[in-house]
CSV table of C-alpha atoms in Angstrom, one decimal:
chain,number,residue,atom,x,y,z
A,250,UNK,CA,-26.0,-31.0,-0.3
A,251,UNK,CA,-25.3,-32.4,3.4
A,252,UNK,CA,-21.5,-32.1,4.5
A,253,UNK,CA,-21.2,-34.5,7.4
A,254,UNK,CA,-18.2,-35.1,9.2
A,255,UNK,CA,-19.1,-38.3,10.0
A,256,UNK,CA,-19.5,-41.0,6.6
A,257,UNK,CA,-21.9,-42.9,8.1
A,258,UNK,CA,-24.4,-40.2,8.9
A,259,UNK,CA,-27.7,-39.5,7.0
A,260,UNK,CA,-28.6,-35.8,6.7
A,261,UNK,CA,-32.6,-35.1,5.9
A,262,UNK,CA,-33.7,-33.0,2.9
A,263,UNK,CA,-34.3,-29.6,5.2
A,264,UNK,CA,-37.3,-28.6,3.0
A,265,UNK,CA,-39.1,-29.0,0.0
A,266,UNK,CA,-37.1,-29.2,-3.5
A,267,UNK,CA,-38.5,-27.5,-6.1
A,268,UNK,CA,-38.1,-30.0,-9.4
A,269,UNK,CA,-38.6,-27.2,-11.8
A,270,UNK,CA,-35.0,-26.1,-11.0
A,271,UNK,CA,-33.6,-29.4,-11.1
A,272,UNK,CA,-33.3,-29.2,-7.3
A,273,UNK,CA,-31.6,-32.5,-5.5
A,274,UNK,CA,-30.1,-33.5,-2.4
A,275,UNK,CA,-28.2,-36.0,-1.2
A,276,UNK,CA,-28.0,-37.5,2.6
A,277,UNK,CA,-24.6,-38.3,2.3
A,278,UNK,CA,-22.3,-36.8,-0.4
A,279,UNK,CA,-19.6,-39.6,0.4
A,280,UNK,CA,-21.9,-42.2,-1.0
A,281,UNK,CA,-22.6,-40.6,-4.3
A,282,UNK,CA,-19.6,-42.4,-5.9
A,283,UNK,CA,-21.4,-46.0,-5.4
A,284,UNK,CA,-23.8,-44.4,-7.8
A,285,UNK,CA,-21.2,-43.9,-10.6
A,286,UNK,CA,-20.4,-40.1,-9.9
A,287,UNK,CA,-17.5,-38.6,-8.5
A,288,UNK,CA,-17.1,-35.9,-5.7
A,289,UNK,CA,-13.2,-36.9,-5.1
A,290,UNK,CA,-14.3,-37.4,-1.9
A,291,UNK,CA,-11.8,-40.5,-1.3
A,292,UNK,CA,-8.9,-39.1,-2.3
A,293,UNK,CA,-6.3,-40.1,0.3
A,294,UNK,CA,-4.0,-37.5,1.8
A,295,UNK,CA,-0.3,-37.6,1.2
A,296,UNK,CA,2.3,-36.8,3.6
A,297,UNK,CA,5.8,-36.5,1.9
A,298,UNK,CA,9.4,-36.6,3.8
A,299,UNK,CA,11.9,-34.1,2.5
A,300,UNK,CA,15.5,-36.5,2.6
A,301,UNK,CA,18.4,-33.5,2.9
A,302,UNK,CA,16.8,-31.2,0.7
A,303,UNK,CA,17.5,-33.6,-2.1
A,304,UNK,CA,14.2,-35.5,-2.4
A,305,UNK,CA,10.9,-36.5,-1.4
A,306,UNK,CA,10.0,-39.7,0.1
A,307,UNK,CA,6.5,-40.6,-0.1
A,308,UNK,CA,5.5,-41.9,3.3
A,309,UNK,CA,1.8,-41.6,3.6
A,310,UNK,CA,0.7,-45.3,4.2
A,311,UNK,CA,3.8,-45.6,6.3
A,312,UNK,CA,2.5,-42.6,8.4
A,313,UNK,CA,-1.0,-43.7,9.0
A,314,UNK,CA,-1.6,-40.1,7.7
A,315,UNK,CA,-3.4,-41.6,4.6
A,316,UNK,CA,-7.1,-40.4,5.5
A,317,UNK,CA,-9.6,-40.4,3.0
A,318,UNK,CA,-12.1,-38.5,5.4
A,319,UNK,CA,-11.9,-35.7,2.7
A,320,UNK,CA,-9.0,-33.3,4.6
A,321,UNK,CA,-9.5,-29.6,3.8
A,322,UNK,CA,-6.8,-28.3,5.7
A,323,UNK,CA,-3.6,-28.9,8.0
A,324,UNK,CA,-1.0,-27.2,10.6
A,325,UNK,CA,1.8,-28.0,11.7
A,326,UNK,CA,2.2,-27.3,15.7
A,327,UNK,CA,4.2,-28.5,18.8
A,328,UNK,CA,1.2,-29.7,20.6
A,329,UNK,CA,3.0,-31.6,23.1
A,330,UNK,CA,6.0,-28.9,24.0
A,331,UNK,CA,8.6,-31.6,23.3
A,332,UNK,CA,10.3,-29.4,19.7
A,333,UNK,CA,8.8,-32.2,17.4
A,334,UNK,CA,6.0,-30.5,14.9
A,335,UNK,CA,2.3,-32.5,14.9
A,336,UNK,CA,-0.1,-32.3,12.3
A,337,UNK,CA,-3.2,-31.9,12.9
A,338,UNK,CA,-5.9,-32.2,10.2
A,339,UNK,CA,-9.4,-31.2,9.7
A,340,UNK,CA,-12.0,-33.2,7.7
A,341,UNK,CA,-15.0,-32.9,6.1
A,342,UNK,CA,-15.6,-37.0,6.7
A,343,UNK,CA,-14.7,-39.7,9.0
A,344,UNK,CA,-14.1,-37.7,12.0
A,345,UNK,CA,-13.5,-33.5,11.7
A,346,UNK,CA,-10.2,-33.4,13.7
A,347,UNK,CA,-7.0,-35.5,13.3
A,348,UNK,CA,-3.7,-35.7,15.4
A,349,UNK,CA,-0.8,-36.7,14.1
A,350,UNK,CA,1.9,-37.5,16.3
A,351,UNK,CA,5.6,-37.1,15.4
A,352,UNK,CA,7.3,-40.1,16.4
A,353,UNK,CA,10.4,-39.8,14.3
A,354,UNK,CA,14.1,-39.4,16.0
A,355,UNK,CA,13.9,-36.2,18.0
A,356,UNK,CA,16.9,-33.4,17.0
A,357,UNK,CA,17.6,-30.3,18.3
A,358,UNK,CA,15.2,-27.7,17.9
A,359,UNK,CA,14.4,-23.5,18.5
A,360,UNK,CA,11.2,-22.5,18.8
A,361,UNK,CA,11.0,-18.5,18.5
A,362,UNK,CA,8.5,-16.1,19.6
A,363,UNK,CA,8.3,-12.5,19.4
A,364,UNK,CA,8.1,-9.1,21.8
A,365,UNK,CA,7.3,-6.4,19.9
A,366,UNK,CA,7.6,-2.7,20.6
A,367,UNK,CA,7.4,-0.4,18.6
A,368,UNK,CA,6.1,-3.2,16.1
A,369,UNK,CA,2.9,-4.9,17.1
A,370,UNK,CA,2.9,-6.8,19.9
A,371,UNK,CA,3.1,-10.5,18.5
A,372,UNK,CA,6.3,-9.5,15.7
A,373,UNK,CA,3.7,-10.4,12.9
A,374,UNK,CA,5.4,-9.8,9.7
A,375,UNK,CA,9.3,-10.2,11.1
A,376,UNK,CA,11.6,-12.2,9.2
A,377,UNK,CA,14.1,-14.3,10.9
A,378,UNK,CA,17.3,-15.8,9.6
A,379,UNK,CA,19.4,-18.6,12.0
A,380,UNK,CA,22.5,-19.0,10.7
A,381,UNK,CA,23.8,-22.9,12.3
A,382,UNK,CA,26.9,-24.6,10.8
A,383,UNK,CA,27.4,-22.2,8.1
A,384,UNK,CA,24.0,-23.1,6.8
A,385,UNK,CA,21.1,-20.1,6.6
A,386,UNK,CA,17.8,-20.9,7.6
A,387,UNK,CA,15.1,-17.6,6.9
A,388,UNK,CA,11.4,-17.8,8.1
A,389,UNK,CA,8.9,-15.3,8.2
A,390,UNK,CA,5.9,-15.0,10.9
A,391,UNK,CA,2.7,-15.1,9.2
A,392,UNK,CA,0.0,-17.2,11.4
A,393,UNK,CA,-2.6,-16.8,9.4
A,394,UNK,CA,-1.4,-19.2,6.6
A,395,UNK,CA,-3.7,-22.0,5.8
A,396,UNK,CA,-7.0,-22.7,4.2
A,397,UNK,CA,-9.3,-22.5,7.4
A,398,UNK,CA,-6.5,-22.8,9.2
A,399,UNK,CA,-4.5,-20.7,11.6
A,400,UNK,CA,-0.6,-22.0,12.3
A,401,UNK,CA,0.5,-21.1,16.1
A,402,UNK,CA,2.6,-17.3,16.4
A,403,UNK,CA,5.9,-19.0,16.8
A,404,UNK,CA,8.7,-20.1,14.3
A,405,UNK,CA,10.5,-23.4,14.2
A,406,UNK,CA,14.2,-23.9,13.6
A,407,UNK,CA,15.0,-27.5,13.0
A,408,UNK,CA,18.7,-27.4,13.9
A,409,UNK,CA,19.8,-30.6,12.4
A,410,UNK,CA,23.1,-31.7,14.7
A,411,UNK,CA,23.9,-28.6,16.1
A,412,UNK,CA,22.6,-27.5,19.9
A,413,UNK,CA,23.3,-23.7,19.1
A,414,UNK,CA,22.2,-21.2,16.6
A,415,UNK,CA,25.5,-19.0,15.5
A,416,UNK,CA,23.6,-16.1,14.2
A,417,UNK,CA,19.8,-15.3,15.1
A,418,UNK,CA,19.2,-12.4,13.2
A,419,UNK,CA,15.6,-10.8,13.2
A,420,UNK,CA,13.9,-8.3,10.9
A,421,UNK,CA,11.1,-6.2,12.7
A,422,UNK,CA,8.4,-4.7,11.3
A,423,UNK,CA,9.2,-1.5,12.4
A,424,UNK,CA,12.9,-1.6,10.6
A,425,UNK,CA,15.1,-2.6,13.2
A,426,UNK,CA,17.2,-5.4,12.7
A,427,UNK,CA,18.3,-7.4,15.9
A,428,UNK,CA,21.2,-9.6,15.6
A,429,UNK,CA,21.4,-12.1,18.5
A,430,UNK,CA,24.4,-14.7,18.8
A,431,UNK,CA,25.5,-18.0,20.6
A,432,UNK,CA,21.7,-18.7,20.7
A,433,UNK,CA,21.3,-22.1,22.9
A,434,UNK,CA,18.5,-24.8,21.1
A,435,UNK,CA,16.5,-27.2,22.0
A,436,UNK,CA,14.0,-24.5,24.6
A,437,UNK,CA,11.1,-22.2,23.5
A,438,UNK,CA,12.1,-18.7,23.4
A,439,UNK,CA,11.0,-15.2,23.7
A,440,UNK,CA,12.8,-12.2,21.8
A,441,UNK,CA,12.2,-8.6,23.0
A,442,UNK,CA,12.1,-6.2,20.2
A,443,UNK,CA,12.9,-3.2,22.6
A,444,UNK,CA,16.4,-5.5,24.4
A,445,UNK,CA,19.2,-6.1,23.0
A,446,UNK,CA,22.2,-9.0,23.8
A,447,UNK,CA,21.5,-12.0,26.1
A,448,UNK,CA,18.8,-9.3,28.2
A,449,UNK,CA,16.5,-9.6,24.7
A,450,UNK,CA,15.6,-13.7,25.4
A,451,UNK,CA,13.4,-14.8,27.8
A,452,UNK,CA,13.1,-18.9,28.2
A,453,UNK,CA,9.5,-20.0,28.1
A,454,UNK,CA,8.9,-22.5,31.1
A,455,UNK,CA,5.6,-25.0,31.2
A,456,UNK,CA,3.5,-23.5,33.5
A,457,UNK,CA,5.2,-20.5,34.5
A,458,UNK,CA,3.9,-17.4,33.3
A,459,UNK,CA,5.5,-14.5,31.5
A,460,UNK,CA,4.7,-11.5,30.1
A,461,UNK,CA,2.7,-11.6,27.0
């Protein structure tokens, strides 16, 4: 069966079918449901807004991110360097790639990535804990976490109100456990396993280079 991206498109049979098997092929899977079958290849997507950790809103049509190109997978990434997370989505129909801009209220933000040494180099497998306003926020850095998908090497804080994180406190790989303090928000930053106090962050500037 043909898997175009685009709904419109008409792939050829690529060879002979052999009818003894009950071989078949269709030119364009997202037209099969005209015929009275069903590949739940319409399904919309759904986007859902968590309201203070108290509920869901459901704010697909609202978002425009209501696609029913067949969406296998999503990540969410700063793809504009502003600290507001995009989605991007990719499709099996109506177009393979799709950007989603955040255009909701921007709020301060901490965007953390890692040095490591003697843990490997990018701090996969670190667990981070930003304590802001007496409230505990814990991520772990695992990029490779999405159905055909691969999110960015970095971890985002959302930081509510608050322009500071108290207590940045970060779990290595290799054991250690680096406690950082008075952490400013709203940059990109760089934590060196191998420094410790203010020494250990390194701002990330666009278009300046630092080391890897």
């Amino acid at each position: 069966m043909s898997q175009p991206c685009n709904r419109g498109a008409d792939v050829p049979v690529p060879g002979k079918l052999d009818s003894s098997l009950k071989e078949f092929w269709v030119t364009n899977p997202f037209r099969i449901g005209s015929a009275g079958h069903n590949l739940s290849a319409f399904e919309r997507n759904r986007m859902f807004l968590n309201v203070r950790g108290e509920a869901f809103l459901e704010v697909s049509h609202l978002s425009g991110a209501d696609s029913d190109g067949d969406g296998r997978s999503v990540v969410a990434a700063d793809f504009r360097n502003c600290g507001m997370l995009d989605l991007i989505v990719r499709q099996a129909g109506g177009g393979s790639l799709l950007l989603y801009e955040n255009r909701l209220p921007p709020k301060p933000y901490l965007t953390v990535s890692l040095r490591g040494h003697p843990s490997n180099r990018q701090g996969v497998g670190a667990r981070l804990t930003a304590v802001v306003r007496g409230q505990q926020f814990v991520r772990e850095l695992f990029p490779a976490n999405g159905y055909r998908s691969q999110a960015p090497n970095q971890v985002h804080f959302g930081l509510g109100n608050a322009d500071t994180v108290d207590t940045l406190t970060i779990r290595w790989p290799s054991g250690k456990v680096q406690v950082l303090t008075g952490v400013k928000g709203n940059r990109h930053i760089v934590v060196d396993e191998g420094k410790d106090g203010p020494d250990a962050i390194e701002t990330v500037v666009p278009g300046k280079t630092i080391q890897p």
